[in-house]
Amino acid sequence: MAVAELSRSTTRGWHRLPVALRVAIVYLLARAVTTVFFALAAQLSTATSRYGERPGVGALLMGWDAQWYWYIAVHGYPTTLPLDDSGQITQNQWAFMPVYPYLARLLGGTGVSWQVAAILISLAAGYAACLVLHSLLRKRVGTTAAMWAVLFFANAPLAAMFQVAYAESLFLLLLFGALWLVDRRHYAWLYPVVLLMAFTRPGVLAFALFLGLHGVVRWVRRTREPLRVGQIVHIGLNGLLGALAGLSWPMIAGVVTGRADAYFATESSWRRGWLAEDDGSFVPFRAFWDAAGFWFTQWGLGATVGHVALIVVVVAIAALLLFGPRVRRLGSDVRLWSASYLLYLFAVFFPQSSVFRLLLPLSPLWGAAAVPRSRVWRCGVVVACLVGQWWWIYNMYALGNTYWQIP
């Protein structure tokens, strides 16, 4: 009896705390766990690792793409593209957007190093993203489930992104904010958010598609929810802005370098690490199709099996988003965004180990995992998240030294 009463009292005290404080407690505890994982990975790193034997945690936080962001902050973007011996464009800064590195450089000018500024941006943006995610999900799944979704999100297998010098945290904050504005019908406030998204990370084209689908749904439901002329204008203009902004970066790269294919050829230079025969041209959906054949051939199953598996996966995901009862609880906007983003990934991305990181914009779907009221289920999801997080950090950082281990 005393234990039960203490538990109820603790629960009541927890719910009396402001949401911002509860989210902060969850987020900071999650970051402490991730820091322990990074420290363990640093101790387990050997001479064969990309980082060498027992590097400091700071070296891990500044690894991989973080070095590209730092290089952009210091040197900017090249006007002459690097070429290999065969004349093909090699990896360079044009694959990365400018908002995050230059924002860190701006903050770094206040007396802290670029590295510290970049990690602080990731940490702060991650906390703010948790707050917005809670607000986005709360009216759909309830306050308790929304907090569990935040707990899953803060401890997710890719939660290391909240502590490394990558643009993911900032992009997620902007994305969740944009989805929140759409959910609250504050379309007029979307313009600056869409622009910032476009130059933080690739993905704004998916948001433009989402806005188009959202507008169609609003039109179909206009008898149940009035659709004003001003709202139609803002939805359309924001969708157009997203499309133009998303296409502008390849055009900017082309103008600056004098090569129209500068951006797409740069992106393809990463893909050539797997497909040596790749000609560097961009054809929508080709990369995923080629990758399915490539990976299944590597696994000894053959390209045909890979292509069939890809089709099955696409159909299964579509069915889940359309008919899954827990996903339907999240509302049409989260489902339309998820479908739009997945279609975008299928169209432009070559899947390899980085695909897990590129799934982060689907994080509002954590709300579906939080819907079941069973405490055993929810605690099991947290444990699975932490196990996945350690596995990912260990493989990508402690062992990260090959094409198969890229965060």
CSV table of C-alpha atoms in Angstrom, one decimal:
chain,number,residue,atom,x,y,z
A,1,MET,CA,0.0,0.0,0.0
A,2,ALA,CA,2.7,2.4,0.9
A,3,VAL,CA,4.7,1.7,-2.2
A,4,ALA,CA,1.5,2.1,-4.4
A,5,GLU,CA,0.7,5.4,-2.7
A,6,LEU,CA,4.3,6.6,-3.2
A,7,SER,CA,4.1,5.7,-6.9
A,8,ARG,CA,0.8,7.6,-7.3
A,9,SER,CA,2.3,10.6,-5.5
A,10,THR,CA,5.4,10.6,-7.7
A,11,THR,CA,3.2,10.3,-10.8
A,12,ARG,CA,1.0,13.2,-9.7
A,13,GLY,CA,4.1,15.3,-8.9
A,14,TRP,CA,5.6,14.5,-12.3
A,15,HIS,CA,2.4,15.6,-14.2
A,16,ARG,CA,2.3,18.8,-12.2
A,17,LEU,CA,5.7,19.9,-13.6
A,18,PRO,CA,5.6,22.2,-16.6
A,19,VAL,CA,5.8,20.4,-20.0
A,20,ALA,CA,9.0,22.2,-20.9
A,21,LEU,CA,10.7,21.0,-17.6
A,22,ARG,CA,9.5,17.4,-18.1
A,23,VAL,CA,10.8,17.4,-21.6
A,24,ALA,CA,14.1,18.9,-20.4
A,25,ILE,CA,14.5,16.2,-17.8
A,26,VAL,CA,13.8,13.4,-20.3
A,27,TYR,CA,16.1,15.0,-22.9
A,28,LEU,CA,19.0,15.6,-20.5
A,29,LEU,CA,18.9,12.1,-19.1
A,30,ALA,CA,18.9,10.7,-22.6
A,31,ARG,CA,21.9,12.9,-23.5
A,32,ALA,CA,23.7,11.6,-20.5
A,33,VAL,CA,23.1,8.0,-21.6
A,34,THR,CA,24.3,8.8,-25.1
A,35,THR,CA,27.5,10.4,-23.7
A,36,VAL,CA,28.2,7.2,-21.8
A,37,PHE,CA,27.8,5.3,-25.0
A,38,PHE,CA,30.2,7.6,-26.8
A,39,ALA,CA,32.7,7.3,-24.0
A,40,LEU,CA,32.5,3.5,-24.2
A,41,ALA,CA,32.9,3.6,-28.0
A,42,ALA,CA,36.0,5.8,-27.6
A,43,GLN,CA,37.5,3.3,-25.2
A,44,LEU,CA,36.7,0.4,-27.6
A,45,SER,CA,38.1,2.1,-30.6
A,46,THR,CA,41.3,0.4,-31.9
A,47,ALA,CA,44.1,1.2,-34.3
A,48,THR,CA,42.0,-0.2,-37.2
A,49,SER,CA,39.2,2.3,-36.5
A,50,ARG,CA,38.9,5.6,-38.5
A,51,TYR,CA,39.7,7.4,-35.2
A,52,GLY,CA,42.6,5.3,-34.0
A,53,GLU,CA,43.1,3.8,-30.6
A,54,ARG,CA,41.1,5.4,-27.8
A,55,PRO,CA,40.3,8.8,-29.2
A,56,GLY,CA,38.6,11.4,-27.1
A,57,VAL,CA,34.8,11.7,-27.2
A,58,GLY,CA,35.3,15.1,-28.9
A,59,ALA,CA,36.9,13.4,-31.8
A,60,LEU,CA,33.9,11.2,-32.3
A,61,LEU,CA,31.5,14.1,-32.1
A,62,MET,CA,33.4,15.9,-34.8
A,63,GLY,CA,33.8,12.8,-37.1
A,64,TRP,CA,32.5,12.0,-40.6
A,65,ASP,CA,30.2,14.7,-42.1
A,66,ALA,CA,31.0,17.0,-39.2
A,67,GLN,CA,34.3,17.6,-40.9
A,68,TRP,CA,32.6,18.6,-44.1
A,69,TYR,CA,30.5,21.2,-42.2
A,70,TRP,CA,33.6,22.5,-40.5
A,71,TYR,CA,35.4,22.8,-43.8
A,72,ILE,CA,32.5,24.8,-45.3
A,73,ALA,CA,32.6,27.2,-42.3
A,74,VAL,CA,36.3,27.8,-42.8
A,75,HIS,CA,36.8,27.6,-46.5
A,76,GLY,CA,33.3,28.0,-48.1
A,77,TYR,CA,32.3,26.2,-51.3
A,78,PRO,CA,34.7,25.5,-54.2
A,79,THR,CA,34.3,27.4,-57.5
A,80,THR,CA,36.4,24.8,-59.2
A,81,LEU,CA,35.2,21.2,-58.7
A,82,PRO,CA,37.7,18.5,-57.7
A,83,LEU,CA,38.1,15.8,-60.4
A,84,ASP,CA,39.6,12.3,-60.3
A,85,ASP,CA,42.0,10.9,-62.9
A,86,SER,CA,39.1,9.9,-65.2
A,87,GLY,CA,37.6,13.5,-65.1
A,88,GLN,CA,34.7,12.7,-62.8
A,89,ILE,CA,33.7,15.0,-60.0
A,90,THR,CA,34.8,13.8,-56.6
A,91,GLN,CA,33.4,14.4,-53.1
A,92,ASN,CA,33.2,18.1,-52.1
A,93,GLN,CA,31.3,20.6,-50.1
A,94,TRP,CA,28.4,21.1,-52.5
A,95,ALA,CA,26.7,18.0,-51.1
A,96,PHE,CA,26.1,19.9,-47.8
A,97,MET,CA,23.8,22.9,-47.2
A,98,PRO,CA,25.1,26.2,-45.7
A,99,VAL,CA,22.7,27.2,-42.8
A,100,TYR,CA,24.2,24.9,-40.1
A,101,PRO,CA,27.9,25.5,-40.7
A,102,TYR,CA,27.6,29.2,-41.1
A,103,LEU,CA,25.3,29.5,-38.1
A,104,ALA,CA,27.9,27.7,-36.1
A,105,ARG,CA,30.6,30.0,-37.5
A,106,LEU,CA,28.5,33.0,-36.5
A,107,LEU,CA,28.1,31.7,-32.9
A,108,GLY,CA,31.8,30.7,-32.9
A,109,GLY,CA,32.6,34.4,-33.5
A,110,THR,CA,31.3,35.1,-30.0
A,111,GLY,CA,34.4,33.5,-28.4
A,112,VAL,CA,33.7,29.8,-28.5
A,113,SER,CA,35.2,27.4,-31.1
A,114,TRP,CA,33.3,26.3,-34.2
A,115,GLN,CA,33.2,22.8,-32.8
A,116,VAL,CA,31.6,23.8,-29.5
A,117,ALA,CA,29.2,26.1,-31.2
A,118,ALA,CA,28.1,23.4,-33.7
A,119,ILE,CA,27.5,20.8,-30.9
A,120,LEU,CA,25.6,23.4,-28.8
A,121,ILE,CA,23.3,24.1,-31.8
A,122,SER,CA,22.6,20.4,-32.2
A,123,LEU,CA,21.9,20.0,-28.5
A,124,ALA,CA,19.6,23.0,-28.2
A,125,ALA,CA,17.8,22.2,-31.5
A,126,GLY,CA,17.2,18.7,-30.3
A,127,TYR,CA,15.6,19.9,-27.1
A,128,ALA,CA,13.4,22.4,-29.0
A,129,ALA,CA,12.5,19.6,-31.5
A,130,CYS,CA,11.3,17.5,-28.5
A,131,LEU,CA,9.1,20.3,-27.3
A,132,VAL,CA,7.5,20.8,-30.7
A,133,LEU,CA,7.1,17.1,-31.3
A,134,HIS,CA,5.2,16.8,-27.9
A,135,SER,CA,2.9,19.7,-28.9
A,136,LEU,CA,2.4,18.3,-32.4
A,137,LEU,CA,1.4,14.8,-31.1
A,138,ARG,CA,-0.5,15.8,-27.9
A,139,LYS,CA,-3.9,16.6,-29.4
A,140,ARG,CA,-3.8,13.4,-31.4
A,141,VAL,CA,-2.6,10.8,-28.9
A,142,GLY,CA,-2.9,12.6,-25.5
A,143,THR,CA,-0.4,14.1,-23.1
A,144,THR,CA,0.9,10.9,-21.7
A,145,ALA,CA,1.5,9.2,-25.0
A,146,ALA,CA,3.1,12.3,-26.4
A,147,MET,CA,5.6,12.3,-23.6
A,148,TRP,CA,6.4,8.7,-24.2
A,149,ALA,CA,6.9,9.5,-27.9
A,150,VAL,CA,9.4,12.2,-26.8
A,151,LEU,CA,11.1,9.6,-24.6
A,152,PHE,CA,11.4,7.3,-27.6
A,153,PHE,CA,12.6,10.1,-29.9
A,154,ALA,CA,15.2,11.4,-27.4
A,155,ASN,CA,16.6,7.8,-26.9
A,156,ALA,CA,16.1,6.6,-30.4
A,157,PRO,CA,18.8,4.4,-32.2
A,158,LEU,CA,20.0,7.6,-34.0
A,159,ALA,CA,19.8,9.9,-30.9
A,160,ALA,CA,23.6,10.4,-31.3
A,161,MET,CA,22.6,13.0,-33.9
A,162,PHE,CA,21.6,15.3,-31.1
A,163,GLN,CA,25.2,15.5,-29.9
A,164,VAL,CA,27.4,15.5,-33.0
A,165,ALA,CA,28.2,18.3,-35.4
A,166,TYR,CA,25.5,17.4,-38.0
A,167,ALA,CA,22.6,19.4,-39.3
A,168,GLU,CA,20.0,16.8,-38.4
A,169,SER,CA,18.8,18.3,-35.1
A,170,LEU,CA,18.4,21.8,-36.7
A,171,PHE,CA,16.5,20.3,-39.6
A,172,LEU,CA,14.2,18.3,-37.4
A,173,LEU,CA,13.4,21.4,-35.4
A,174,LEU,CA,12.5,23.3,-38.5
A,175,LEU,CA,10.5,20.3,-39.9
A,176,PHE,CA,8.5,19.7,-36.7
A,177,GLY,CA,7.9,23.5,-36.5
A,178,ALA,CA,6.6,23.5,-40.1
A,179,LEU,CA,4.3,20.5,-39.4
A,180,TRP,CA,3.0,22.2,-36.3
A,181,LEU,CA,2.2,25.3,-38.2
A,182,VAL,CA,0.4,23.3,-40.8
A,183,ASP,CA,-1.5,21.4,-38.1
A,184,ARG,CA,-2.5,24.7,-36.5
A,185,ARG,CA,-3.4,26.2,-39.9
A,186,HIS,CA,-0.8,29.1,-39.4
A,187,TYR,CA,0.2,28.9,-43.1
A,188,ALA,CA,1.4,32.5,-43.3
A,189,TRP,CA,4.2,31.7,-40.8
A,190,LEU,CA,5.6,28.9,-43.0
A,191,TYR,CA,7.6,31.0,-45.5
A,192,PRO,CA,10.8,31.6,-43.4
A,193,VAL,CA,10.7,28.1,-42.0
A,194,VAL,CA,10.4,26.5,-45.5
A,195,LEU,CA,13.4,28.7,-46.7
A,196,LEU,CA,15.6,27.7,-43.8
A,197,MET,CA,14.7,24.0,-44.3
A,198,ALA,CA,15.7,24.3,-47.9
A,199,PHE,CA,19.3,25.4,-47.0
A,200,THR,CA,19.8,23.2,-43.9
A,201,ARG,CA,19.4,19.7,-45.3
A,202,PRO,CA,17.9,18.1,-48.4
A,203,GLY,CA,14.2,17.3,-48.0
A,204,VAL,CA,12.2,20.5,-48.6
A,205,LEU,CA,11.0,19.0,-52.0
A,206,ALA,CA,9.3,16.3,-50.0
A,207,PHE,CA,7.7,19.1,-47.9
A,208,ALA,CA,6.5,20.8,-51.0
A,209,LEU,CA,4.8,17.6,-52.1
A,210,PHE,CA,3.3,17.2,-48.6
A,211,LEU,CA,1.8,20.7,-48.9
A,212,GLY,CA,0.3,19.8,-52.2
A,213,LEU,CA,-1.3,16.7,-50.8
A,214,HIS,CA,-2.4,18.6,-47.7
A,215,GLY,CA,-4.1,21.1,-49.9
A,216,VAL,CA,-6.0,18.4,-51.7
A,217,VAL,CA,-7.2,16.9,-48.4
A,218,ARG,CA,-8.3,20.3,-47.1
A,219,TRP,CA,-10.2,20.8,-50.4
A,220,VAL,CA,-11.9,17.4,-50.1
A,221,ARG,CA,-12.9,18.1,-46.5
A,222,ARG,CA,-13.9,21.7,-47.0
A,223,THR,CA,-17.5,21.0,-46.0
A,224,ARG,CA,-16.3,19.8,-42.6
A,225,GLU,CA,-13.5,22.3,-42.2
A,226,PRO,CA,-14.0,25.5,-44.1
A,227,LEU,CA,-11.1,26.4,-46.5
A,228,ARG,CA,-10.6,30.1,-46.9
A,229,VAL,CA,-9.2,31.7,-50.0
A,230,GLY,CA,-6.3,33.1,-48.0
A,231,GLN,CA,-5.4,29.6,-46.8
A,232,ILE,CA,-5.5,28.3,-50.3
A,233,VAL,CA,-3.1,31.0,-51.4
A,234,HIS,CA,-0.7,30.4,-48.6
A,235,ILE,CA,-0.7,26.6,-49.1
A,236,GLY,CA,0.0,27.1,-52.8
A,237,LEU,CA,2.7,29.7,-52.4
A,238,ASN,CA,4.5,27.8,-49.7
A,239,GLY,CA,4.4,24.7,-51.8
A,240,LEU,CA,5.8,26.6,-54.7
A,241,LEU,CA,8.4,28.2,-52.5
A,242,GLY,CA,9.5,24.8,-51.2
A,243,ALA,CA,9.8,23.4,-54.8
A,244,LEU,CA,11.8,26.4,-56.0
A,245,ALA,CA,14.0,26.6,-53.0
A,246,GLY,CA,14.6,22.8,-53.2
A,247,LEU,CA,15.7,23.2,-56.8
A,248,SER,CA,17.7,26.4,-56.2
A,249,TRP,CA,20.8,24.7,-54.5
A,250,PRO,CA,21.7,22.6,-57.6
A,251,MET,CA,21.3,25.8,-59.7
A,252,ILE,CA,23.5,27.8,-57.3
A,253,ALA,CA,26.1,25.1,-57.5
A,254,GLY,CA,25.9,25.2,-61.3
A,255,VAL,CA,26.3,28.9,-61.5
A,256,VAL,CA,29.2,29.2,-59.0
A,257,THR,CA,31.2,26.3,-60.6
A,258,GLY,CA,30.2,26.7,-64.2
A,259,ARG,CA,28.9,23.1,-64.4
A,260,ALA,CA,25.2,22.5,-64.6
A,261,ASP,CA,25.6,19.0,-63.1
A,262,ALA,CA,27.8,20.2,-60.2
A,263,TYR,CA,25.4,19.2,-57.4
A,264,PHE,CA,24.0,15.9,-58.8
A,265,ALA,CA,27.5,14.8,-59.9
A,266,THR,CA,28.8,15.6,-56.4
A,267,GLU,CA,26.1,13.6,-54.8
A,268,SER,CA,26.8,10.7,-57.2
A,269,SER,CA,30.4,10.7,-56.3
A,270,TRP,CA,29.5,9.1,-52.9
A,271,ARG,CA,27.5,6.5,-54.8
A,272,ARG,CA,30.4,5.5,-56.9
A,273,GLY,CA,32.0,4.0,-53.8
A,274,TRP,CA,29.5,1.1,-54.2
A,275,LEU,CA,28.7,1.2,-58.0
A,276,ALA,CA,32.0,1.6,-59.8
A,277,GLU,CA,30.2,1.5,-63.2
A,278,ASP,CA,27.9,4.4,-62.2
A,279,ASP,CA,28.1,7.2,-64.8
A,280,GLY,CA,27.1,10.0,-62.4
A,281,SER,CA,23.9,10.9,-64.1
A,282,PHE,CA,20.7,11.4,-62.0
A,283,VAL,CA,17.5,9.4,-62.9
A,284,PRO,CA,14.7,9.5,-60.3
A,285,PHE,CA,14.2,6.1,-58.4
A,286,ARG,CA,17.2,4.6,-60.2
A,287,ALA,CA,19.5,4.7,-57.2
A,288,PHE,CA,17.1,2.7,-55.0
A,289,TRP,CA,16.5,0.2,-57.8
A,290,ASP,CA,20.2,-0.3,-58.5
A,291,ALA,CA,20.9,-0.5,-54.8
A,292,ALA,CA,18.3,-3.3,-54.2
A,293,GLY,CA,20.1,-5.3,-56.9
A,294,PHE,CA,23.5,-4.5,-55.6
A,295,TRP,CA,22.9,-5.3,-52.0
A,296,PHE,CA,21.0,-8.5,-52.6
A,297,THR,CA,23.7,-9.6,-55.0
A,298,GLN,CA,26.3,-8.9,-52.2
A,299,TRP,CA,24.2,-11.1,-49.9
A,300,GLY,CA,24.2,-13.9,-52.4
A,301,LEU,CA,20.4,-13.7,-53.2
A,302,GLY,CA,20.6,-12.0,-56.6
A,303,ALA,CA,19.3,-8.8,-58.1
A,304,THR,CA,15.9,-10.1,-59.0
A,305,VAL,CA,15.2,-11.0,-55.4
A,306,GLY,CA,16.3,-7.5,-54.4
A,307,HIS,CA,14.0,-5.9,-56.8
A,308,VAL,CA,11.0,-8.0,-55.6
A,309,ALA,CA,11.9,-7.3,-52.0
A,310,LEU,CA,12.0,-3.5,-52.8
A,311,ILE,CA,8.5,-3.7,-54.3
A,312,VAL,CA,7.2,-5.7,-51.3
A,313,VAL,CA,8.7,-3.1,-48.9
A,314,VAL,CA,7.1,-0.2,-50.7
A,315,VAL,CA,3.7,-1.9,-50.7
A,316,ALA,CA,4.0,-2.8,-47.0
A,317,ILE,CA,4.9,0.8,-46.1
A,318,ALA,CA,2.0,2.2,-48.1
A,319,ALA,CA,-0.4,-0.2,-46.4
A,320,LEU,CA,0.9,0.8,-43.0
A,321,LEU,CA,0.5,4.5,-43.6
A,322,LEU,CA,-3.0,4.0,-45.2
A,323,PHE,CA,-4.5,1.4,-42.9
A,324,GLY,CA,-2.4,1.0,-39.7
A,325,PRO,CA,-4.8,1.9,-36.9
A,326,ARG,CA,-2.1,3.3,-34.6
A,327,VAL,CA,-0.6,5.4,-37.5
A,328,ARG,CA,-4.1,6.7,-38.4
A,329,ARG,CA,-4.4,8.0,-34.9
A,330,LEU,CA,-1.7,10.6,-35.7
A,331,GLY,CA,-3.8,12.3,-38.3
A,332,SER,CA,-3.6,12.8,-42.0
A,333,ASP,CA,-0.8,15.4,-41.9
A,334,VAL,CA,1.8,13.1,-40.3
A,335,ARG,CA,0.9,10.3,-42.6
A,336,LEU,CA,1.0,12.5,-45.7
A,337,TRP,CA,4.4,13.9,-44.6
A,338,SER,CA,5.7,10.4,-44.0
A,339,ALA,CA,4.5,9.2,-47.4
A,340,SER,CA,5.9,12.3,-49.2
A,341,TYR,CA,9.3,11.9,-47.5
A,342,LEU,CA,9.6,8.2,-48.2
A,343,LEU,CA,8.7,8.8,-51.9
A,344,TYR,CA,11.4,11.5,-52.0
A,345,LEU,CA,14.0,9.1,-50.5
A,346,PHE,CA,13.1,6.4,-53.0
A,347,ALA,CA,13.5,8.9,-55.8
A,348,VAL,CA,16.9,10.4,-54.9
A,349,PHE,CA,18.9,8.3,-52.4
A,350,PHE,CA,21.2,5.3,-52.8
A,351,PRO,CA,20.6,3.3,-49.6
A,352,GLN,CA,23.6,2.3,-47.5
A,353,SER,CA,24.3,2.6,-43.8
A,354,SER,CA,23.4,6.3,-43.8
A,355,VAL,CA,19.8,5.4,-44.7
A,356,PHE,CA,19.1,5.0,-40.9
A,357,ARG,CA,20.0,8.6,-40.3
A,358,LEU,CA,18.0,9.7,-43.3
A,359,LEU,CA,14.9,8.2,-41.7
A,360,LEU,CA,15.0,10.7,-38.8
A,361,PRO,CA,12.4,13.0,-40.5
A,362,LEU,CA,9.9,10.2,-40.0
A,363,SER,CA,10.2,10.7,-36.2
A,364,PRO,CA,6.6,11.9,-35.7
A,365,LEU,CA,5.7,8.2,-36.2
A,366,TRP,CA,7.0,7.6,-32.7
A,367,GLY,CA,3.6,8.7,-31.7
A,368,ALA,CA,2.2,5.5,-33.1
A,369,ALA,CA,4.6,3.4,-31.0
A,370,ALA,CA,3.5,5.4,-27.9
A,371,VAL,CA,-0.3,4.8,-28.4
A,372,PRO,CA,-0.5,1.3,-26.7
A,373,ARG,CA,-1.1,2.0,-23.0
A,374,SER,CA,0.8,-1.1,-21.8
A,375,ARG,CA,3.7,0.0,-19.6
A,376,VAL,CA,5.5,-3.2,-20.5
A,377,TRP,CA,5.2,-2.4,-24.2
A,378,ARG,CA,6.4,1.2,-23.7
A,379,CYS,CA,9.4,0.2,-21.5
A,380,GLY,CA,10.2,-2.5,-24.1
A,381,VAL,CA,10.4,0.1,-26.8
A,382,VAL,CA,12.7,2.3,-24.7
A,383,VAL,CA,15.0,-0.7,-24.1
A,384,ALA,CA,15.0,-1.5,-27.8
A,385,CYS,CA,15.9,2.1,-28.6
A,386,LEU,CA,18.8,2.0,-26.2
A,387,VAL,CA,20.1,-1.3,-27.5
A,388,GLY,CA,19.8,0.1,-31.1
A,389,GLN,CA,21.5,3.3,-30.1
A,390,TRP,CA,24.5,1.5,-28.6
A,391,TRP,CA,24.7,-0.9,-31.6
A,392,TRP,CA,24.7,2.1,-34.0
A,393,ILE,CA,27.3,4.2,-32.1
A,394,TYR,CA,29.6,1.1,-31.6
A,395,ASN,CA,29.5,0.2,-35.3
A,396,MET,CA,29.7,3.7,-36.8
A,397,TYR,CA,32.2,5.2,-34.4
A,398,ALA,CA,34.2,2.5,-32.5
A,399,LEU,CA,34.4,0.3,-35.6
A,400,GLY,CA,33.8,3.0,-38.3
A,401,ASN,CA,36.5,2.4,-40.9
A,402,THR,CA,34.8,1.0,-44.0
A,403,TYR,CA,32.1,1.8,-46.5
A,404,TRP,CA,29.7,-0.4,-44.5
A,405,GLN,CA,29.9,1.7,-41.3
A,406,ILE,CA,29.1,5.3,-42.3
A,407,PRO,CA,26.7,7.3,-40.0
